[in-house]
Amino acid sequence: MANARICWLEETTLSIEFRRKIAPYILAIRQHELTHHYPHEGWVEQDPMEIWSTQYAAMLEVLAAADVR
């Protein structure tokens, strides 16, 4: 699997990781919801450490699911 790549997408509500070979083959995908905080009307905040930890967790899950050694 030398040509495989890890890609990630950080959306406003989810951390998503997926491992893919050459497009369009996706080997594994994982996602985690993020918590939203609303300190004032019209404001939305997210914890940067939660974003990082969900990205990292999703990456480890993808590597395990894609059977990468």
PDB file of C-alpha atoms in Angstrom:
ATOM      1  CA  MET A   1       0.000   0.000   0.000  1.00  0.00           C
ATOM      2  CA  ALA A   2       2.850   2.359  -0.786  1.00  0.00           C
ATOM      3  CA  ASN A   3       0.582   4.700  -2.768  1.00  0.00           C
ATOM      4  CA  ALA A   4      -2.025   5.105  -0.031  1.00  0.00           C
ATOM      5  CA  ARG A   5      -2.676   8.565   1.427  1.00  0.00           C
ATOM      6  CA  ILE A   6      -4.414   9.856   4.535  1.00  0.00           C
ATOM      7  CA  CYS A   7      -6.742  12.778   3.914  1.00  0.00           C
ATOM      8  CA  TRP A   8      -8.836  14.690   6.412  1.00  0.00           C
ATOM      9  CA  LEU A   9     -11.668  17.131   6.356  1.00  0.00           C
ATOM     10  CA  GLU A  10     -12.542  19.419   9.241  1.00  0.00           C
ATOM     11  CA  GLU A  11     -16.115  20.566   8.899  1.00  0.00           C
ATOM     12  CA  THR A  12     -18.044  22.734  11.299  1.00  0.00           C
ATOM     13  CA  THR A  13     -19.607  19.764  13.071  1.00  0.00           C
ATOM     14  CA  LEU A  14     -17.369  16.762  12.352  1.00  0.00           C
ATOM     15  CA  SER A  15     -13.774  15.605  12.238  1.00  0.00           C
ATOM     16  CA  ILE A  16     -13.427  13.188   9.352  1.00  0.00           C
ATOM     17  CA  GLU A  17     -10.424  11.070   8.375  1.00  0.00           C
ATOM     18  CA  PHE A  18     -10.221   8.768   5.441  1.00  0.00           C
ATOM     19  CA  ARG A  19      -7.475   6.678   3.959  1.00  0.00           C
ATOM     20  CA  ARG A  20      -7.430   6.306   0.233  1.00  0.00           C
ATOM     21  CA  LYS A  21      -5.303   4.714  -2.405  1.00  0.00           C
ATOM     22  CA  ILE A  22      -5.401   6.180  -5.855  1.00  0.00           C
ATOM     23  CA  ALA A  23      -8.793   7.879  -6.386  1.00  0.00           C
ATOM     24  CA  PRO A  24     -11.585   6.762  -6.294  1.00  0.00           C
ATOM     25  CA  TYR A  25     -10.788   3.885  -3.917  1.00  0.00           C
ATOM     26  CA  ILE A  26     -11.460   4.689  -0.263  1.00  0.00           C
ATOM     27  CA  LEU A  27     -10.090   2.076   2.101  1.00  0.00           C
ATOM     28  CA  ALA A  28     -11.564   3.395   5.361  1.00  0.00           C
ATOM     29  CA  ILE A  29     -13.406   6.417   6.745  1.00  0.00           C
ATOM     30  CA  ARG A  30     -14.142   7.514  10.313  1.00  0.00           C
ATOM     31  CA  GLN A  31     -15.792  10.587  11.777  1.00  0.00           C
ATOM     32  CA  HIS A  32     -16.454  12.151  15.182  1.00  0.00           C
ATOM     33  CA  GLU A  33     -18.924  14.864  16.111  1.00  0.00           C
ATOM     34  CA  LEU A  34     -17.621  18.063  17.662  1.00  0.00           C
ATOM     35  CA  THR A  35     -19.170  19.923  20.575  1.00  0.00           C
ATOM     36  CA  HIS A  36     -20.430  23.445  19.928  1.00  0.00           C
ATOM     37  CA  HIS A  37     -20.477  26.212  22.501  1.00  0.00           C
ATOM     38  CA  TYR A  38     -22.690  29.269  22.112  1.00  0.00           C
ATOM     39  CA  PRO A  39     -21.292  31.939  24.466  1.00  0.00           C
ATOM     40  CA  HIS A  40     -23.349  34.757  22.886  1.00  0.00           C
ATOM     41  CA  GLU A  41     -26.137  34.981  20.386  1.00  0.00           C
ATOM     42  CA  GLY A  42     -24.699  34.470  16.909  1.00  0.00           C
ATOM     43  CA  TRP A  43     -21.382  33.080  18.208  1.00  0.00           C
ATOM     44  CA  VAL A  44     -20.278  29.484  17.828  1.00  0.00           C
ATOM     45  CA  GLU A  45     -17.057  28.277  19.428  1.00  0.00           C
ATOM     46  CA  GLN A  46     -15.234  24.943  19.380  1.00  0.00           C
ATOM     47  CA  ASP A  47     -12.460  23.683  21.603  1.00  0.00           C
ATOM     48  CA  PRO A  48      -9.218  23.407  19.569  1.00  0.00           C
ATOM     49  CA  MET A  49      -8.023  20.506  21.737  1.00  0.00           C
ATOM     50  CA  GLU A  50     -11.248  18.624  21.006  1.00  0.00           C
ATOM     51  CA  ILE A  51     -10.725  19.216  17.280  1.00  0.00           C
ATOM     52  CA  TRP A  52      -7.163  17.883  17.559  1.00  0.00           C
ATOM     53  CA  SER A  53      -8.112  14.865  19.679  1.00  0.00           C
ATOM     54  CA  THR A  54     -10.986  13.837  17.385  1.00  0.00           C
ATOM     55  CA  GLN A  55      -8.736  14.191  14.319  1.00  0.00           C
ATOM     56  CA  TYR A  56      -6.060  12.062  15.985  1.00  0.00           C
ATOM     57  CA  ALA A  57      -8.559   9.423  17.140  1.00  0.00           C
ATOM     58  CA  ALA A  58     -10.131   9.223  13.674  1.00  0.00           C
ATOM     59  CA  MET A  59      -6.680   8.846  12.091  1.00  0.00           C
ATOM     60  CA  LEU A  60      -5.784   5.933  14.396  1.00  0.00           C
ATOM     61  CA  GLU A  61      -9.133   4.266  13.669  1.00  0.00           C
ATOM     62  CA  VAL A  62      -8.637   4.663   9.915  1.00  0.00           C
ATOM     63  CA  LEU A  63      -5.145   3.192  10.055  1.00  0.00           C
ATOM     64  CA  ALA A  64      -6.450   0.201  12.020  1.00  0.00           C
ATOM     65  CA  ALA A  65      -9.467  -0.298   9.711  1.00  0.00           C
ATOM     66  CA  ALA A  66      -7.304  -0.079   6.580  1.00  0.00           C
ATOM     67  CA  ASP A  67      -4.919  -2.635   8.141  1.00  0.00           C
ATOM     68  CA  VAL A  68      -1.886  -0.376   7.736  1.00  0.00           C
ATOM     69  CA  ARG A  69       1.309  -1.516   9.404  1.00  0.00           C
TER      70      ARG A  69
END
